Short mmCIF file of C-alpha atoms and ligand atoms in Angstrom, two decimals:
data_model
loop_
_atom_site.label_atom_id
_atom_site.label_comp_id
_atom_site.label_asym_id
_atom_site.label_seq_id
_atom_site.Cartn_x
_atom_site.Cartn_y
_atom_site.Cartn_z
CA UNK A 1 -18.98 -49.28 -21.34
CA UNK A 2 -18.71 -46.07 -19.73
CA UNK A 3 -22.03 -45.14 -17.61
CA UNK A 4 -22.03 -48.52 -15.32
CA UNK A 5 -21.57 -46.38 -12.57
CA UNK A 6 -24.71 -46.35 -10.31
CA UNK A 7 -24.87 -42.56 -9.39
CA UNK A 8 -25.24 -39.61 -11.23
CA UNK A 9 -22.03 -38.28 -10.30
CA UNK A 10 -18.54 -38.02 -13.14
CA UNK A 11 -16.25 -41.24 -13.53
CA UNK A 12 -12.85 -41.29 -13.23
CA UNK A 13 -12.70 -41.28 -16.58
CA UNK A 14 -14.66 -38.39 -16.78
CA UNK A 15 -17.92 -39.63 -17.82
CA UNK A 16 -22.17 -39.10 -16.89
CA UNK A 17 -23.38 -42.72 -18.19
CA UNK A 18 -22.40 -42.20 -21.65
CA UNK A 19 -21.59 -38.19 -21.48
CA UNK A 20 -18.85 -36.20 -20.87
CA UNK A 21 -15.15 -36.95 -21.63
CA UNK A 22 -12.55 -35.01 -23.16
CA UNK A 23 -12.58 -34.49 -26.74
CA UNK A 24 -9.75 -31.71 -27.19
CA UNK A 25 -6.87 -30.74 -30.51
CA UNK A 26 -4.07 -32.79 -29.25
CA UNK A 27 -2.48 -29.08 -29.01
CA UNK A 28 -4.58 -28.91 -25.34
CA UNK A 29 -4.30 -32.06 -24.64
CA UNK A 30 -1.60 -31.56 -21.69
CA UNK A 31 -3.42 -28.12 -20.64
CA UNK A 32 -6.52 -30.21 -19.77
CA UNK A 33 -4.55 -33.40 -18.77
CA UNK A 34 -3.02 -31.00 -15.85
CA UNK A 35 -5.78 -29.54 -14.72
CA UNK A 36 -7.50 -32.82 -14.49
CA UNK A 37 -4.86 -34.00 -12.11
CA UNK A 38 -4.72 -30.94 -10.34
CA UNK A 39 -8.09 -29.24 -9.86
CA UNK A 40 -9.23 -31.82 -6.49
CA UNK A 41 -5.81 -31.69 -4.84
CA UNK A 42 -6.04 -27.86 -5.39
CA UNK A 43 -9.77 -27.43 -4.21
CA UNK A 44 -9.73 -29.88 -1.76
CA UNK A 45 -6.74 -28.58 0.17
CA UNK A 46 -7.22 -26.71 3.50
CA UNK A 47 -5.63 -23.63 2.00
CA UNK A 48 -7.79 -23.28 -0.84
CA UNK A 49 -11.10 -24.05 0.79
CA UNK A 50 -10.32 -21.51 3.59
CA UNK A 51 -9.32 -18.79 1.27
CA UNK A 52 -12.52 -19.92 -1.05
CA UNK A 53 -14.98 -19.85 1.45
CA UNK A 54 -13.76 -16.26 3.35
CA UNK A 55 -13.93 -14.87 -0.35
CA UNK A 56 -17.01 -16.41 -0.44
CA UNK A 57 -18.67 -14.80 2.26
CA UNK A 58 -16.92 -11.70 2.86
CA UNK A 59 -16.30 -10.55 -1.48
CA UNK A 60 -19.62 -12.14 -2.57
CA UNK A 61 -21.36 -11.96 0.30
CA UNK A 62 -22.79 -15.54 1.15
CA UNK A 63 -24.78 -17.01 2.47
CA UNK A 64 -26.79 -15.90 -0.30
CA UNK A 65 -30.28 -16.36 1.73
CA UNK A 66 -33.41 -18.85 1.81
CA UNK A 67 -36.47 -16.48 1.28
CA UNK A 68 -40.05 -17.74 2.48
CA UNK A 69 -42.19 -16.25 -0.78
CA UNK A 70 -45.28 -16.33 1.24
CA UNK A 71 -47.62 -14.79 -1.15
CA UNK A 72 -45.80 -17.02 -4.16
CA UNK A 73 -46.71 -20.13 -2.28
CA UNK A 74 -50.43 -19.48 -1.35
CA UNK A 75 -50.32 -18.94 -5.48
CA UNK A 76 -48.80 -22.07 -6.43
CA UNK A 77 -50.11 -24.50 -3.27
CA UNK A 78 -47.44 -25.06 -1.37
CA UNK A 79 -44.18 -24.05 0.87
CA UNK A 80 -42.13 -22.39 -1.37
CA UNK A 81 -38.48 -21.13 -0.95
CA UNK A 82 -36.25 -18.57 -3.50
CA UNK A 83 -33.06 -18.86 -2.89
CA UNK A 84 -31.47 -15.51 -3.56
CA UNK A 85 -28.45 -15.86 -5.52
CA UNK A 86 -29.58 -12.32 -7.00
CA UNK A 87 -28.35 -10.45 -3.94
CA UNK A 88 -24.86 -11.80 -4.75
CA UNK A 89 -21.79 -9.34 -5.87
CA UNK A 90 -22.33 -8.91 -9.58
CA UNK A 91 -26.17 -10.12 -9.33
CA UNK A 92 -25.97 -14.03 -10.34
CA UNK A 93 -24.01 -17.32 -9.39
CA UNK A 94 -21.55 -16.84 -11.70
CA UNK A 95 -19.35 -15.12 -9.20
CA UNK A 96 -18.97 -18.38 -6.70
CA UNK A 97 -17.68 -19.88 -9.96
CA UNK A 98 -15.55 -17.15 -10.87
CA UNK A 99 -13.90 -16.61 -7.66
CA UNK A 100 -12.92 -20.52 -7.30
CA UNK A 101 -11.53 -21.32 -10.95
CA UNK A 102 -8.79 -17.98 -10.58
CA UNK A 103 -8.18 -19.30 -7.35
CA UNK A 104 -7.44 -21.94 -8.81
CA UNK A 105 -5.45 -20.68 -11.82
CA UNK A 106 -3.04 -18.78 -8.97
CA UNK A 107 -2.50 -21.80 -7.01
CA UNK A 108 -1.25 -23.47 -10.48
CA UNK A 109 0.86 -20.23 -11.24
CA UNK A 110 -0.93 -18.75 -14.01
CA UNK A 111 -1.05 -14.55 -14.47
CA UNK A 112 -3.27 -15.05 -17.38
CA UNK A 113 -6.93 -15.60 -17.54
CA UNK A 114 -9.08 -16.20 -20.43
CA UNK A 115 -12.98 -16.64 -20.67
CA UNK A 116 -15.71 -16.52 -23.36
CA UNK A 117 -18.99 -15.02 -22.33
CA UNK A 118 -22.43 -14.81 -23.87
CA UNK A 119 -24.84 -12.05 -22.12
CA UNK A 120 -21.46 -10.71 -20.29
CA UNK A 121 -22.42 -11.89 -16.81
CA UNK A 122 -19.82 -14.29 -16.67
CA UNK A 123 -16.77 -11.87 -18.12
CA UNK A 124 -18.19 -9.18 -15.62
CA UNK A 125 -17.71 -11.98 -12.84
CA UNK A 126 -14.47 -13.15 -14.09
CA UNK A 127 -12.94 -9.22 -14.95
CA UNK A 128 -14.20 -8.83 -11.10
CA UNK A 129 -12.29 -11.57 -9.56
CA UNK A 130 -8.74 -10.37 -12.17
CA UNK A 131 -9.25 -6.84 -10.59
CA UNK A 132 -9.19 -8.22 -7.31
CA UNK A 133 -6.50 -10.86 -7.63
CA UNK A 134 -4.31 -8.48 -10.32
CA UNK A 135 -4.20 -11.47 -12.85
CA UNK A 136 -4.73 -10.55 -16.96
CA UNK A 137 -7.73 -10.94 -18.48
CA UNK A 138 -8.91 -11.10 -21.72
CA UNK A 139 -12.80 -11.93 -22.68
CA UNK A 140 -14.27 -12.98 -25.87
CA UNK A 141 -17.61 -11.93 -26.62
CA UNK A 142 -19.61 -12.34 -30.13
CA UNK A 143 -19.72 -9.07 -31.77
CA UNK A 144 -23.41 -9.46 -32.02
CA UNK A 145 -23.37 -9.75 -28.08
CA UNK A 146 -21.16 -7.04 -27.51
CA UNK A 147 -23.49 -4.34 -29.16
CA UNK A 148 -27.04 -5.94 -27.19
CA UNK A 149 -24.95 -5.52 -24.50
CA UNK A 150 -23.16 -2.58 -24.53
CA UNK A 151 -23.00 -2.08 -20.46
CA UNK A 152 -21.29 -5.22 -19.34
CA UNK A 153 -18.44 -4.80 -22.14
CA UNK A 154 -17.97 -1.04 -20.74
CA UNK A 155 -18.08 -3.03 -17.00
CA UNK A 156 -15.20 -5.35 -18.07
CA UNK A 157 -12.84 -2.94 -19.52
CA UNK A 158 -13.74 -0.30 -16.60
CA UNK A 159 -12.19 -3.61 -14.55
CA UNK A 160 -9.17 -3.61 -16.46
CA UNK A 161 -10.05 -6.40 -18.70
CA UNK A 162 -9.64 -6.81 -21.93
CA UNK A 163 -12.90 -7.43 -24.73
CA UNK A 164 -12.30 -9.15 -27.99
CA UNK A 165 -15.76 -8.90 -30.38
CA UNK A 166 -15.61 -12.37 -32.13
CA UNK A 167 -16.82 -12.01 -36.11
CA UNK A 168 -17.15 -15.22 -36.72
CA UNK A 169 -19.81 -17.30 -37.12
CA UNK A 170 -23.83 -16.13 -35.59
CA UNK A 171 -21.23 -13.92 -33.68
CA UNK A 172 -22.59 -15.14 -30.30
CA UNK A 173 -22.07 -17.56 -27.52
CA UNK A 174 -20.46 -20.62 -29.30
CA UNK A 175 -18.48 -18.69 -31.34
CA UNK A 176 -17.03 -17.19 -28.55
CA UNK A 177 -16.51 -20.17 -26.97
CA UNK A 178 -14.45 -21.49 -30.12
CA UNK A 179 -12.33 -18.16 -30.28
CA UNK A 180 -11.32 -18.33 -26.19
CA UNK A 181 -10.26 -22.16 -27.29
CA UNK A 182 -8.05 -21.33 -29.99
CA UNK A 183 -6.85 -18.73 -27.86
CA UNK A 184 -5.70 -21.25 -25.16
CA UNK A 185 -4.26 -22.99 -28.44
CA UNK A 186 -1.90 -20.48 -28.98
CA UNK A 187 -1.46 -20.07 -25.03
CA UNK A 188 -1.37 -23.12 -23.42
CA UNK A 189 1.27 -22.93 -20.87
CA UNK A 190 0.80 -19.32 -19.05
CA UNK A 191 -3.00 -18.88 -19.48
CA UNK A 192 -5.84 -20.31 -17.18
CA UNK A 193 -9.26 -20.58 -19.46
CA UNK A 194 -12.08 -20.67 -17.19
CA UNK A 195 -15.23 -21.75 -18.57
CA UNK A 196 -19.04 -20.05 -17.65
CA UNK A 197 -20.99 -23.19 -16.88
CA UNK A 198 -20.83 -26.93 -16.39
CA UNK A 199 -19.91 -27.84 -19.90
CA UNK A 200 -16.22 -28.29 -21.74
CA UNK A 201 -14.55 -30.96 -21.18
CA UNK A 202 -13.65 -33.30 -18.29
CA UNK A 203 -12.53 -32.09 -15.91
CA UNK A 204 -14.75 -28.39 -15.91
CA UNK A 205 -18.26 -30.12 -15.57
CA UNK A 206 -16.93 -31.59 -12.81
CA UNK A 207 -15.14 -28.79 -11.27
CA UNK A 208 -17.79 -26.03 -11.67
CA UNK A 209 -20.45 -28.53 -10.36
CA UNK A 210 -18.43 -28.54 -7.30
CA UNK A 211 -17.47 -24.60 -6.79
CA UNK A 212 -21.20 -24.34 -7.01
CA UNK A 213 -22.64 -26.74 -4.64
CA UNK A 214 -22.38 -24.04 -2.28
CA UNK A 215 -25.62 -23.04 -3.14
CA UNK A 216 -26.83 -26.50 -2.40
CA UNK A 217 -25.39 -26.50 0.85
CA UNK A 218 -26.44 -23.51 1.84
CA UNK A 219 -30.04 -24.81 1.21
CA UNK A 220 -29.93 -27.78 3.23
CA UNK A 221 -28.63 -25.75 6.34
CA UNK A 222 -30.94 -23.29 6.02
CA UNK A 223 -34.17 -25.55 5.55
CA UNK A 224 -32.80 -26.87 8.71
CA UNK A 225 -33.25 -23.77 10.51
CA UNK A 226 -36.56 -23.03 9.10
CA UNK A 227 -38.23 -26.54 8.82
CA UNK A 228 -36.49 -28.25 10.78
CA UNK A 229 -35.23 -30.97 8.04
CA UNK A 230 -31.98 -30.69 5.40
CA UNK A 231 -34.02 -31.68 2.33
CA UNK A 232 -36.68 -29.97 0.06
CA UNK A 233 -39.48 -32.56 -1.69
CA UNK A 234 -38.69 -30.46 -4.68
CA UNK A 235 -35.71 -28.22 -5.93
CA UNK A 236 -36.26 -26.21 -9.17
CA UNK A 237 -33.78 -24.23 -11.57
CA UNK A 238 -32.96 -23.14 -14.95
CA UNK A 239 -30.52 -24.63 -17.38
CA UNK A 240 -27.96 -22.85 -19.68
CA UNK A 241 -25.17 -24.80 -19.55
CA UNK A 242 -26.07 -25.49 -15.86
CA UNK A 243 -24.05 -24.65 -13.82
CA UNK A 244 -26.64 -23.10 -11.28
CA UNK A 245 -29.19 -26.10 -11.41
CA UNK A 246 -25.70 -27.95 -10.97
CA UNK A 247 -25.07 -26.87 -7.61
CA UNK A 248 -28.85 -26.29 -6.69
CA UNK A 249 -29.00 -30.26 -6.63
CA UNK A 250 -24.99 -31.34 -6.09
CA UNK A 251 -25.55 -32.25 -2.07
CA UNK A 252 -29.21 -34.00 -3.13
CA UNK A 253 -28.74 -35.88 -6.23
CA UNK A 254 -28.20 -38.80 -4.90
CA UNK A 255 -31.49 -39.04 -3.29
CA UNK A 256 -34.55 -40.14 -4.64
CA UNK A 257 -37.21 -38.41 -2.63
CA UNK A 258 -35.97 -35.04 -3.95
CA UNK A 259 -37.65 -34.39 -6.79
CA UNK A 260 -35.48 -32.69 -9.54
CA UNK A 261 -37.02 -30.09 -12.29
CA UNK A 262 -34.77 -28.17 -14.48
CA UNK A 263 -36.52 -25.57 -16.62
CA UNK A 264 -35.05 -24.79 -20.27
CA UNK A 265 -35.98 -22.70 -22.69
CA UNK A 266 -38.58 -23.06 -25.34
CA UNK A 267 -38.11 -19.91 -27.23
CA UNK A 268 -41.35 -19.69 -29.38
CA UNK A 269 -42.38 -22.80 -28.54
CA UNK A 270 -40.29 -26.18 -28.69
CA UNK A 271 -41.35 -27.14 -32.09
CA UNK A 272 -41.25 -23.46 -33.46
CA UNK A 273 -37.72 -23.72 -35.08
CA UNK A 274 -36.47 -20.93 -32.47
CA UNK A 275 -36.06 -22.25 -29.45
CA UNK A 276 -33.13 -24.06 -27.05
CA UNK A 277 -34.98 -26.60 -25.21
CA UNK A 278 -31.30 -28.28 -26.19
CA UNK A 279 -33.46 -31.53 -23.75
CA UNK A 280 -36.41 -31.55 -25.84
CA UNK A 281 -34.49 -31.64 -29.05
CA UNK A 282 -30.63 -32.07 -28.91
CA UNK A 283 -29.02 -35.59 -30.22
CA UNK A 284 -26.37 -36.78 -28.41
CA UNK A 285 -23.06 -35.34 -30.49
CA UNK A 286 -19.38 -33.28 -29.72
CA UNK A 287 -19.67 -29.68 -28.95
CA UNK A 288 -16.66 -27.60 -27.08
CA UNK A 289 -15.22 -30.69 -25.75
CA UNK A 290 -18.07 -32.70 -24.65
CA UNK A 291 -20.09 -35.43 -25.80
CA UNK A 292 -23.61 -34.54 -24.67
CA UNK A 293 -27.40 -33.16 -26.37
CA UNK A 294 -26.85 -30.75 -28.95
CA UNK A 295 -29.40 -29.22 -31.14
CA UNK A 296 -28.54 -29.63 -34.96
CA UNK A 297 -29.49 -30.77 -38.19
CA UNK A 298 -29.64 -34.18 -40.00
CA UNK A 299 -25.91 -33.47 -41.20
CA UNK A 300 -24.87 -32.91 -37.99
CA UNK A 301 -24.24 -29.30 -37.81
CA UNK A 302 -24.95 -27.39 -35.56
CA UNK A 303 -28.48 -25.20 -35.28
CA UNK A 304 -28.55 -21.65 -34.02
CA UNK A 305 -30.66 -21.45 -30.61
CA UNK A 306 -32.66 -18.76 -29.89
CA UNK A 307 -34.34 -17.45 -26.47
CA UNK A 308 -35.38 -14.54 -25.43
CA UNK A 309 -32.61 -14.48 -22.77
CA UNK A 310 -29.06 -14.32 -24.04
CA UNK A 311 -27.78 -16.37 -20.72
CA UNK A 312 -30.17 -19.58 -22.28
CA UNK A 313 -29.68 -19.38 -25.89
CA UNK A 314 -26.71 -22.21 -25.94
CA UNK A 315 -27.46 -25.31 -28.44
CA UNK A 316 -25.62 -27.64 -25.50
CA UNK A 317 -26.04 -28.71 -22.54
CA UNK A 318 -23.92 -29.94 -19.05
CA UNK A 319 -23.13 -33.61 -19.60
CA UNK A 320 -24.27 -34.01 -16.54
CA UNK A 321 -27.71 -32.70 -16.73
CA UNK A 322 -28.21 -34.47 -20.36
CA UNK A 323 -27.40 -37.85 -18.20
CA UNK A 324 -29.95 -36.52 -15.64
CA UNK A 325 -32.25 -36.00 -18.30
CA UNK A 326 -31.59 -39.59 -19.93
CA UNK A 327 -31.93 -41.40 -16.69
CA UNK A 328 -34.96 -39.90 -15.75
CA UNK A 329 -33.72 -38.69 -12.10
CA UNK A 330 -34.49 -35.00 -13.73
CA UNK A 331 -37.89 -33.69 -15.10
CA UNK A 332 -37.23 -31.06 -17.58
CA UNK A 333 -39.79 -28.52 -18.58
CA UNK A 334 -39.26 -26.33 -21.76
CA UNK A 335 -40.64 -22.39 -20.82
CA UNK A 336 -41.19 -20.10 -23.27
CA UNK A 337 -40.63 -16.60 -23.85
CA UNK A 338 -44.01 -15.35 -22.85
CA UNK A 339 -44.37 -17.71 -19.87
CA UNK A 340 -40.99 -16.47 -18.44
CA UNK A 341 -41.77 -12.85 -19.19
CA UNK A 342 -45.29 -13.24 -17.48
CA UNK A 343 -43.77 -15.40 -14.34
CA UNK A 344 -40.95 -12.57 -13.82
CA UNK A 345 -43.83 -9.78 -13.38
CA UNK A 346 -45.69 -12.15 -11.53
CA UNK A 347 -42.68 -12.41 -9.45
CA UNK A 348 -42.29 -8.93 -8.82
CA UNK A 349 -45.58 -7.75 -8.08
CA UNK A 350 -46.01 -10.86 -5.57
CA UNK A 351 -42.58 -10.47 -3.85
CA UNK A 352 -41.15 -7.31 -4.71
CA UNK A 353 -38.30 -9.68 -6.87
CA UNK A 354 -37.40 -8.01 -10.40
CA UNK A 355 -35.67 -11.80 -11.50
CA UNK A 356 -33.08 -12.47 -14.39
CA UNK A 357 -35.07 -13.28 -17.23
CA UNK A 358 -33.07 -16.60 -17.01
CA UNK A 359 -34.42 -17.11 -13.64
CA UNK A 360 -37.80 -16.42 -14.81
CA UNK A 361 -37.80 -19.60 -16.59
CA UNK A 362 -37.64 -21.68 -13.78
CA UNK A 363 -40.43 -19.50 -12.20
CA UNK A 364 -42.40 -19.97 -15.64
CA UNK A 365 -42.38 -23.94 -14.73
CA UNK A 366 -44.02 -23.84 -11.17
CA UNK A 367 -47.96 -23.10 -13.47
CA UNK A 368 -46.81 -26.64 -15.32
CA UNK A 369 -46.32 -29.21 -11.85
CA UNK A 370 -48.83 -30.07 -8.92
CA UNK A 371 -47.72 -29.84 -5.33
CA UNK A 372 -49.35 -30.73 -2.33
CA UNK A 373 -49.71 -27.58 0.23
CA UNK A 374 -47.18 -28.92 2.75
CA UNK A 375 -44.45 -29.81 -0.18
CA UNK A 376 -41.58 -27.89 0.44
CA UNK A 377 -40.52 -26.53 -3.10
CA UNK A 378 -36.88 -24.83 -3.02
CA UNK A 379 -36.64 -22.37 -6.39
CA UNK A 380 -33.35 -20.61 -7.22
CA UNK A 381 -33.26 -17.58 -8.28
CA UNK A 382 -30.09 -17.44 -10.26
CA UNK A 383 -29.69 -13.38 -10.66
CA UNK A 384 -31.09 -10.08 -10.72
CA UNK A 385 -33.28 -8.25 -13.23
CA UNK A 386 -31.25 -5.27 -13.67
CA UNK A 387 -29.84 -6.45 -17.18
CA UNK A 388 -33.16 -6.91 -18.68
CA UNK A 389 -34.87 -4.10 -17.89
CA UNK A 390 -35.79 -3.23 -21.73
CA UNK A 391 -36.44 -6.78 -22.52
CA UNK A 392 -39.22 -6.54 -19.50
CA UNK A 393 -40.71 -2.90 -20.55
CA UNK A 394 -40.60 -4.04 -24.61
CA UNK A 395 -42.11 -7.53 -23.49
CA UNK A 396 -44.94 -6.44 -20.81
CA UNK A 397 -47.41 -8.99 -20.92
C1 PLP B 1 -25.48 -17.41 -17.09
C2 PLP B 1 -26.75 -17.43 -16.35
C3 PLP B 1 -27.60 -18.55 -16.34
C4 PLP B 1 -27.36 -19.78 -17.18
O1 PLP B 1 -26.21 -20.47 -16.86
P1 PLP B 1 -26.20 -21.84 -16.05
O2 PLP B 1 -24.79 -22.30 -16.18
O3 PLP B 1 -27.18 -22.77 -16.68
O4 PLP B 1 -26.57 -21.54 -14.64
C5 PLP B 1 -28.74 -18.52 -15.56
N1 PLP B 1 -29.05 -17.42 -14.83
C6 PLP B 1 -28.27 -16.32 -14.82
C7 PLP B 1 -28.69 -15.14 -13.99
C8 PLP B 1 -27.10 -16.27 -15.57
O5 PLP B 1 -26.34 -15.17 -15.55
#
């Protein structure tokens, strides 16, 4: 069977012990087939990683940094770190993803790029990288997303791209997702579809794990400088898809002492009946490509999530992480609306730090663990606030 390997990194087959693979219409079946046997001679090439990396730092503007949050730790007991992927261009992670995968759709000659988004974060970081490398791009967006939020479908076409409101379904993430598919259907040999977060199938889990683990990187040099060791006790993130806890943990995973705590979110409460702690509650089952946890009903279909923060509210999960979860090497603690809401002010009256309200939920989890006061907790803070300011003001706790 599949999941004999004994690390929690993909198989050649393109498997997390008994997640992952590649369940795709036999229509995409030679669109995913090539990019499977492309993507690590691509992004391990010289060329590639040099032009990746100036991008990178000089577009982006990495190293993101590795913030002391004095006041934050006296709170919580010990040493704790933020790392700051807020102060990237566009205000999240999304953009080291964004800037690799149409890199990588130019070095495998494609003009036109595709991508579904939920909140908008990652079609504003993908319309971003088009402008910049003059490739087409066309986003799908629920139509229900596109009116909540108005100001990143206005930054897309502003960018040049192009914004398709999807009608069917909740009209929201995963309907999006199935619209940009069918798209690629109809598309398969000029267009590059590149997917948000570390789902889809094999290889993308794989792939945006790895155009992420910058951010892990980055940690374990830093720590260096200011502790004088490469590895945290702790490292702590939220989970979408999860692609940001992805590369939070890609250079650690491996070892034991660091402890691993991925926050998801509970919505009203895990057993309210609106939530997406997809961990708590998902069986394992087929969604966009992927066998992994999905949240549905006794017939199998598929139940609507709901959070409070549209970059959350997905009823899957990252193969990987569900394997994480599974095994055990991950803790995973479900934060709901009102702690995430609460932990965000807390945030920014401690720090100065106006978090995404997905980021919140991985502050939201640091009032659930013990830590001893010399435990050196590394939190990331996937993005900036600035897209949920009326969530905060309607919300104040
Ligand atoms: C999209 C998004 C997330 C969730 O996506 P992951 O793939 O789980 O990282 C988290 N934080 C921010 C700021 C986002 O924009």
């Amino acid at each position: 069977m599949e999941g004999q390997d004994n690390n929690y990194r993909v198989s050649p087959e393109g498997y997390y012990g008994t997640f992952g693979g590649a369940y795709v219409p036999e229509i995409l079946h030679r669109c995913v087939e090539e990019l499977r046997e492309s993507y690590l001679r691509v992004i391990e090439s010289e060329a590639f990683m040099q032009e990746f990396s100036t991008l990178l730092r000089d577009y982006a503007g990495r190293p993101s940094p590795l913030y002391h949050a004095a006041r934050m730790s006296e709170r919580y007991g010990c040493r704790l770190y933020l790392k700051r992927e807020d102060l990237n261009h566009t205000g999240s992670h999304k953009i080291n993803n964004a800037l690799g995968q149409v890199l990588l759709a130019r070095h495998m000659g494609r003009r036109r790029v595709i991508a579904e988004t939920g909140a908008g974060q990652h079609g504003v970081a993908v319309a971003t990288v088009c402008a910049l490398m003059g490739m087409e791009c066309m986003i799908y967006m629920g139509r229900t997303d596109t009116e909540r939020q108005r100001a990143n479908v206005e930054k897309i076409r502003m960018l040049g791209g192009e914004v398709t409101p999807v009608e069917s379904g909740n009209m929201t993430l995963k309907d999006a997702t199935n619209e940009a598919i069918r798209d690629w259907c109809r598309h398969p040999s000029d267009t590059y579809y590149v997917i948000g977060s570390t789902v889809g199938p094999h290889p993308y889990p794989d792939l945006v794990a790895r155009l992420q683990s910058v951010i892990g990187r980055e940690i374990s040099w830093q720590l260096q400088e200011h502790e004088g060791r490469d590895r945290p006790d702790c490292l702590m993130a939220c989970v979408g898809g999860g692609s940001n806890a992805a590369g939070t943990i890609y250079p650690f995973v491996d070892d034991e002492r660091v402890r691993i705590v991925l926050a998801e979110a509970a919505g009203c409460g895990v057993e309210s009946g609106r939530s997406a702690a997809t961990l708590h509650l998902g069986l394992p089952g087929i969604i966009h490509g992927a066998r992994t946890l999905v949240m549905q009903d006794n017939d199998g279909q598929i139940e609507e999530p709901y959070s409070i923060s549209a970059g959350l509210d997905y009823p899957g999960i990252g193969p990987m992480h569900a394997n994480l979860f599974a095994r055990g090497r991950a803790e995973v603690v479900a934060v709901t609306d009102r702690e995430a809401v609460e932990a965000a002010y807390e945030l920014t009256r401690l720090e100065g730090i106006i978090p995404a309200l997905e980021s919140a939920h991985a502050l939201g989890a640091l009032g659930r663990l013990r830590f001893g006061p010399d435990e050196l907790v590394v939190l990331t803070v996937s993005g900036r606030g600035d897209k949920d300011m009326e969530t905060y003001l309607s919300a104040k706790p």
